[in-house]
XYZ file of C-alpha atoms in Angstrom:
425
model
C 0.084 -0.086 -0.021
C 1.303 3.431 -0.870
C 0.068 6.418 0.670
C 0.412 8.795 3.693
C 2.528 7.967 6.638
C -0.509 7.738 9.192
C -2.400 5.494 6.671
C 0.798 3.405 6.623
C 0.856 3.315 10.186
C -2.417 2.884 11.064
C -4.006 0.562 8.711
C -2.469 -2.322 10.671
C -4.600 -1.575 13.758
C -8.222 -0.713 12.463
C -10.965 -3.462 11.633
C -12.981 -1.839 8.862
C -16.875 -2.328 8.423
C -18.446 -4.621 5.976
C -15.134 -5.912 4.821
C -13.709 -9.217 4.335
C -10.090 -7.880 5.515
C -7.969 -10.460 3.514
C -9.565 -9.408 -0.043
C -11.278 -6.005 0.187
C -9.786 -3.115 -1.645
C -7.218 -0.788 0.552
C -9.421 1.940 1.807
C -8.939 5.335 0.607
C -7.312 8.151 2.821
C -9.987 11.110 2.829
C -8.498 14.142 4.098
C -11.161 17.117 3.272
C -14.728 17.182 2.492
C -16.607 20.018 1.063
C -19.992 20.056 -0.383
C -20.534 16.894 -2.536
C -16.715 16.234 -2.818
C -14.213 13.853 -1.119
C -10.873 14.855 -1.286
C -8.071 12.248 -0.663
C -4.669 12.429 0.336
C -3.087 12.388 -2.827
C -5.147 15.418 -3.907
C -7.774 13.316 -5.583
C -11.458 14.517 -5.767
C -14.255 12.174 -5.878
C -17.748 13.184 -6.261
C -19.662 11.418 -3.418
C -23.012 10.017 -4.711
C -24.023 8.287 -1.283
C -23.723 11.150 1.033
C -21.514 9.225 3.573
C -24.261 6.453 4.385
C -27.002 9.006 3.499
C -26.095 11.253 6.160
C -24.739 14.571 4.734
C -27.975 15.619 3.430
C -26.900 19.311 3.372
C -23.504 18.540 1.781
C -20.544 18.195 3.690
C -19.005 21.296 5.892
C -22.080 23.414 5.617
C -21.053 26.454 7.291
C -24.442 26.832 9.414
C -23.674 23.657 10.938
C -19.872 24.085 11.432
C -20.588 27.711 12.931
C -23.184 26.074 15.375
C -20.483 23.607 16.501
C -17.683 25.835 17.209
C -19.998 27.974 19.118
C -21.179 25.102 21.346
C -17.550 23.998 21.712
C -16.908 27.176 23.355
C -19.918 26.648 26.016
C -20.203 22.959 26.634
C -19.168 20.051 24.547
C -20.944 17.410 26.622
C -22.592 17.077 30.072
C -24.081 13.794 31.308
C -28.009 13.431 30.712
C -28.407 11.648 34.042
C -29.840 14.207 36.524
C -28.913 17.058 33.885
C -30.000 18.463 31.008
C -28.635 21.085 28.356
C -30.301 23.652 26.134
C -29.279 22.045 22.917
C -30.995 18.764 23.825
C -34.003 20.095 25.077
C -34.438 22.636 22.337
C -34.306 19.770 19.837
C -36.302 17.648 21.480
C -39.142 20.102 21.205
C -38.526 20.808 17.376
C -38.662 16.902 16.654
C -41.871 16.765 18.564
C -43.341 19.798 16.752
C -42.281 18.254 13.083
C -43.458 14.876 13.748
C -46.900 13.914 13.186
C -49.462 13.354 16.034
C -48.727 12.906 19.422
C -45.132 11.647 18.886
C -43.823 14.037 21.721
C -41.125 11.856 24.111
C -37.828 11.925 22.591
C -35.098 9.503 24.026
C -31.710 10.230 22.425
C -29.158 8.107 21.735
C -25.847 8.026 19.564
C -26.486 5.501 16.852
C -29.460 3.887 14.708
C -29.013 0.555 15.970
C -29.307 1.498 19.657
C -32.253 3.749 18.791
C -33.975 0.705 17.411
C -32.981 -1.278 20.405
C -34.479 1.312 22.567
C -37.578 1.164 20.420
C -37.667 -2.572 20.973
C -37.504 -2.399 24.782
C -40.210 0.187 25.101
C -42.498 -1.852 23.033
C -41.745 -5.084 25.412
C -41.946 -3.172 28.698
C -44.910 -1.155 27.416
C -46.925 -4.093 28.090
C -44.985 -5.517 30.825
C -46.003 -2.130 32.837
C -49.557 -2.952 31.882
C -49.231 -6.349 33.393
C -49.091 -8.263 29.971
C -45.897 -10.334 30.659
C -46.461 -12.704 27.277
C -45.681 -9.953 24.767
C -42.137 -10.291 24.170
C -41.973 -10.829 20.560
C -41.876 -8.394 17.423
C -42.973 -8.536 14.120
C -40.790 -7.660 11.253
C -40.503 -8.170 7.454
C -38.477 -9.963 4.981
C -36.263 -7.576 3.179
C -35.815 -5.215 6.386
C -32.609 -4.138 8.099
C -32.757 -2.688 11.438
C -29.022 -2.612 12.576
C -26.092 -4.666 13.570
C -26.459 -5.263 17.195
C -27.660 -8.389 18.618
C -31.215 -7.687 19.159
C -31.589 -5.616 15.949
C -30.198 -8.271 13.911
C -33.119 -10.332 15.063
C -35.565 -8.406 13.311
C -33.666 -8.134 9.914
C -34.470 -10.332 7.150
C -33.149 -13.749 8.397
C -31.762 -14.841 5.070
C -29.869 -11.249 4.556
C -26.255 -11.721 3.625
C -24.907 -9.884 6.595
C -26.594 -11.672 9.558
C -27.372 -15.415 8.101
C -24.331 -16.690 9.828
C -25.908 -15.812 13.121
C -29.060 -17.919 12.792
C -29.781 -19.844 15.982
C -27.892 -17.646 17.994
C -30.349 -14.788 17.886
C -33.345 -14.327 19.532
C -36.504 -15.436 17.671
C -39.142 -12.999 16.264
C -41.922 -13.386 13.734
C -40.757 -12.711 10.282
C -43.461 -11.924 7.350
C -43.998 -10.891 4.138
C -45.011 -6.937 3.928
C -48.731 -6.538 2.993
C -48.349 -5.467 -0.637
C -51.397 -7.365 -1.935
C -54.707 -9.197 -0.907
C -52.782 -12.646 -0.215
C -49.708 -11.126 1.785
C -52.554 -9.087 3.636
C -54.699 -11.740 4.704
C -51.661 -14.079 5.648
C -50.305 -11.329 8.075
C -53.935 -10.586 9.524
C -54.191 -14.269 10.093
C -50.587 -14.275 11.758
C -51.503 -11.440 13.999
C -54.635 -13.051 14.690
C -53.014 -16.176 15.946
C -50.139 -14.595 17.869
C -50.991 -11.111 18.913
C -50.813 -12.189 22.658
C -47.040 -12.662 22.381
C -46.217 -9.802 19.926
C -45.367 -6.367 21.194
C -45.178 -4.445 18.327
C -45.106 -4.601 14.404
C -41.531 -2.851 13.061
C -40.721 -1.688 9.449
C -38.732 0.705 7.309
C -41.451 2.912 5.854
C -41.366 2.970 2.035
C -38.047 2.163 1.696
C -36.094 -1.192 2.897
C -32.629 0.211 2.579
C -29.888 -2.080 3.446
C -32.072 -5.148 2.453
C -31.776 -4.147 -1.111
C -33.163 -0.405 -1.602
C -36.657 -2.147 -1.901
C -39.649 0.418 -2.482
C -43.273 -0.090 -1.087
C -46.400 2.057 -1.485
C -47.855 4.097 1.288
C -50.992 2.023 1.280
C -48.567 -1.021 2.770
C -48.507 1.321 5.921
C -51.873 2.258 6.063
C -52.448 -1.471 6.225
C -49.910 -2.130 8.993
C -51.439 0.842 11.150
C -54.928 -0.887 10.544
C -53.606 -4.305 11.301
C -51.750 -3.101 14.510
C -54.930 -1.492 15.848
C -57.181 -4.455 14.876
C -55.043 -6.729 16.831
C -53.672 -4.223 19.618
C -49.916 -4.106 19.089
C -47.751 -1.261 18.720
C -46.382 0.119 15.543
C -42.712 0.891 15.304
C -41.481 2.964 12.096
C -37.452 2.703 11.650
C -37.012 6.091 9.694
C -33.265 6.204 10.238
C -33.124 6.099 6.606
C -36.091 7.499 5.249
C -36.305 10.526 7.725
C -35.468 14.203 7.092
C -36.719 14.411 3.276
C -34.994 11.377 1.635
C -38.153 9.942 0.390
C -39.550 13.538 -0.667
C -41.572 14.411 2.407
C -39.782 15.391 5.862
C -40.705 11.819 7.010
C -41.772 9.089 4.999
C -44.901 8.193 7.196
C -46.276 11.559 6.096
C -47.064 9.897 2.735
C -49.346 7.556 4.238
C -50.973 9.900 6.456
C -50.167 7.710 9.763
C -48.709 8.261 13.017
C -46.731 5.251 14.641
C -46.638 4.491 18.168
C -42.767 4.772 17.970
C -40.441 6.268 15.516
C -36.639 6.093 15.352
C -34.436 8.693 13.474
C -30.619 9.123 12.970
C -28.538 9.117 9.844
C -29.276 12.962 8.554
C -30.379 14.232 11.941
C -27.323 16.165 12.387
C -26.635 16.815 8.593
C -23.920 14.012 8.766
C -21.775 15.824 11.272
C -21.686 14.208 14.207
C -23.324 10.524 15.873
C -26.933 11.152 17.110
C -29.893 9.229 17.172
C -33.554 9.327 18.667
C -36.445 7.240 19.472
C -39.666 9.211 19.858
C -42.346 7.708 21.710
C -46.612 8.772 21.251
C -47.725 9.940 24.437
C -49.518 6.918 25.465
C -46.319 4.901 25.333
C -44.653 7.230 27.578
C -47.546 7.332 30.130
C -47.370 3.578 30.341
C -44.100 4.166 32.045
C -45.393 6.583 34.580
C -45.477 4.836 37.978
C -44.718 4.705 41.582
C -43.179 1.640 40.977
C -39.223 2.417 39.877
C -39.139 -0.974 37.981
C -41.560 0.664 35.526
C -38.830 3.354 34.553
C -36.979 2.671 30.946
C -33.628 1.459 32.439
C -31.579 2.431 29.489
C -28.778 5.450 29.471
C -26.015 5.630 26.907
C -23.265 7.534 28.383
C -23.297 10.229 25.434
C -26.849 10.425 25.061
C -28.167 13.870 24.194
C -24.445 15.080 23.509
C -24.854 19.012 23.402
C -22.645 19.384 20.438
C -24.382 16.824 18.515
C -27.628 18.406 19.327
C -26.322 21.752 18.440
C -25.597 20.290 15.108
C -29.131 18.673 14.619
C -30.650 22.098 15.694
C -28.595 23.561 12.800
C -29.793 21.118 10.399
C -33.216 21.659 11.254
C -32.622 25.355 10.615
C -31.584 24.389 7.179
C -34.646 22.377 6.266
C -36.589 25.414 7.669
C -34.791 28.163 5.558
C -33.335 26.356 2.466
C -35.467 24.808 0.031
C -34.601 20.929 0.884
C -37.950 19.046 -0.240
C -38.119 21.353 -3.599
C -34.278 20.024 -4.066
C -35.418 16.490 -3.226
C -38.140 17.082 -6.145
C -35.618 17.940 -8.521
C -33.377 15.466 -7.833
C -36.056 12.817 -8.347
C -36.622 13.907 -11.515
C -33.140 13.755 -12.586
C -32.553 10.579 -11.243
C -35.476 9.135 -13.261
C -34.065 10.764 -16.412
C -30.138 9.945 -15.708
C -30.476 6.310 -14.658
C -33.234 5.290 -16.886
C -30.772 4.491 -19.808
C -29.145 1.845 -17.488
C -32.512 -0.100 -17.999
C -31.313 -1.138 -21.670
C -27.906 -2.516 -20.468
C -27.017 -6.091 -20.004
C -27.647 -7.527 -16.357
C -29.826 -4.612 -15.302
C -32.914 -5.982 -13.661
C -34.690 -2.882 -12.636
C -34.142 0.797 -12.038
C -36.433 2.640 -9.518
C -36.395 5.963 -7.948
C -38.201 7.393 -5.094
C -37.219 10.924 -3.679
C -33.610 11.336 -3.755
C -32.672 7.520 -3.789
C -31.778 6.263 -7.146
C -31.457 2.514 -7.714
C -30.077 0.225 -10.444
C -30.751 -3.360 -9.593
C -28.445 -5.861 -11.780
C -28.809 -9.827 -11.596
C -25.411 -10.217 -9.906
C -22.169 -8.196 -9.485
C -19.422 -10.886 -10.026
C -16.232 -8.900 -9.149
C -17.065 -6.230 -6.687
C -13.532 -5.048 -6.261
C -13.528 -4.632 -9.756
C -16.484 -2.712 -9.975
C -15.857 -0.441 -6.990
C -12.323 0.487 -8.854
C -14.183 1.429 -12.132
C -16.410 3.637 -10.388
C -13.519 5.671 -8.859
C -11.820 5.873 -11.989
C -14.785 7.639 -13.219
C -14.177 10.231 -10.224
C -17.344 8.921 -8.288
C -17.776 7.573 -4.834
C -20.488 5.117 -4.968
C -20.591 2.016 -2.637
C -22.454 -0.812 -4.285
C -23.701 -3.827 -2.200
C -24.529 -7.344 -3.252
C -26.371 -6.514 -6.565
C -27.523 -2.996 -5.901
C -25.720 0.214 -7.303
C -27.797 3.156 -5.865
C -27.187 6.972 -5.312
C -28.402 8.985 -2.320
C -26.660 12.303 -2.792
C -26.852 15.459 -0.674
C -30.057 17.495 -1.370
C -27.864 20.315 -2.160
C -25.972 18.538 -5.017
C -25.899 20.490 -8.444
C -27.597 19.345 -11.740
C -24.054 18.967 -13.377
C -22.819 16.778 -10.399
C -25.873 14.359 -10.655
C -25.340 14.220 -14.258
C -22.157 13.056 -13.575
C -22.790 10.513 -11.031
C -25.515 8.911 -13.217
C -23.197 9.010 -16.372
C -20.386 7.305 -14.278
C -22.834 4.380 -13.307
C -23.913 4.107 -16.978
C -20.203 4.170 -18.197
C -19.187 1.642 -15.895
C -22.284 -0.732 -16.359
C -21.738 -0.581 -20.140
C -18.094 -1.169 -19.881
C -17.410 -3.753 -17.460
C -16.418 -7.195 -19.178
C -19.089 -9.829 -18.642
C -17.238 -11.837 -16.414
C -16.988 -8.770 -14.151
C -20.648 -7.407 -13.798
């Protein structure tokens, strides 16, 4: 490996994510980000098509967020949230409650999406325990779903999904069903709930887009069906909006497109505009009220050390400022139209199974990617940072991306798909 001294020295001591360390491509040394551009140590610039795993919705290094971090750092970077509170966290909680639909009004802060989902699962199970129903310890999740990489969250992901299938037999067991996308699957889910509602605490799903499970889309009607079935059978509904929240699907929150209110919602990814780690689990009023009691055991016993970190909450407040003052949802609509036009030519290429777009998400699904390392290398050679997985090539750019930049990304994908030798696709 050839690179800066810090890369040569440090690479021997890190364990990279989602990577077979024996065969993976060497990681690229990033030294600066600005707008939609990642600059490498040798000066190479890559146009980022995935906004650092969908987080940098305002682009990198936005001055409003940067200034908010600097100001908060001067005052107080962090203080424990046990017995103490801080202004950025309380302001953020109130702003999230005002933005979210219905009576989603109690915000529990964490520092990662997986933990936010774990907290939602704990809330749902303890909701019933506090009400004297001890048998409701299972969740109902869906094939194609992904909710995180921790033990509890892996257990509600698709059991056949490649990242987690090795753990089958070692994870808690929950109910996994097909999404109710038609009459047959809806009837099957209705029957499953009728038979097992007494052991199910909640239904959990990603609204409109199952992200890491394959960028799988479904209609808002599916969410309305889930809300109806949850009410019919007396179970809670958790919406995991860690990927879809904050404008990615075209509305501030994906559940708005269905006109429903979940009992619990999880948020992260773009919450701080891609600047710092922060997540939130937001509960409906009736869920929170089930934890109010003279019995101390009815409290939610969870408390990440860095929950409600003041710096991260300052970032999130600055990010919400930008949603309020800059035309983010209009930008998403423009991106959606351009992605539809820019990716559609890929449909005619060999091995392309589908091209689909929703909001600022563009997907080219292949029947296979035989040589992933060669595929990634070819994309980098086009001057773009796009990270395919399994058989999926996708774009989730910053909402501030320019039309010219987005055209470059779409053209790069089309070029690489068209130029790759058949044995490497």
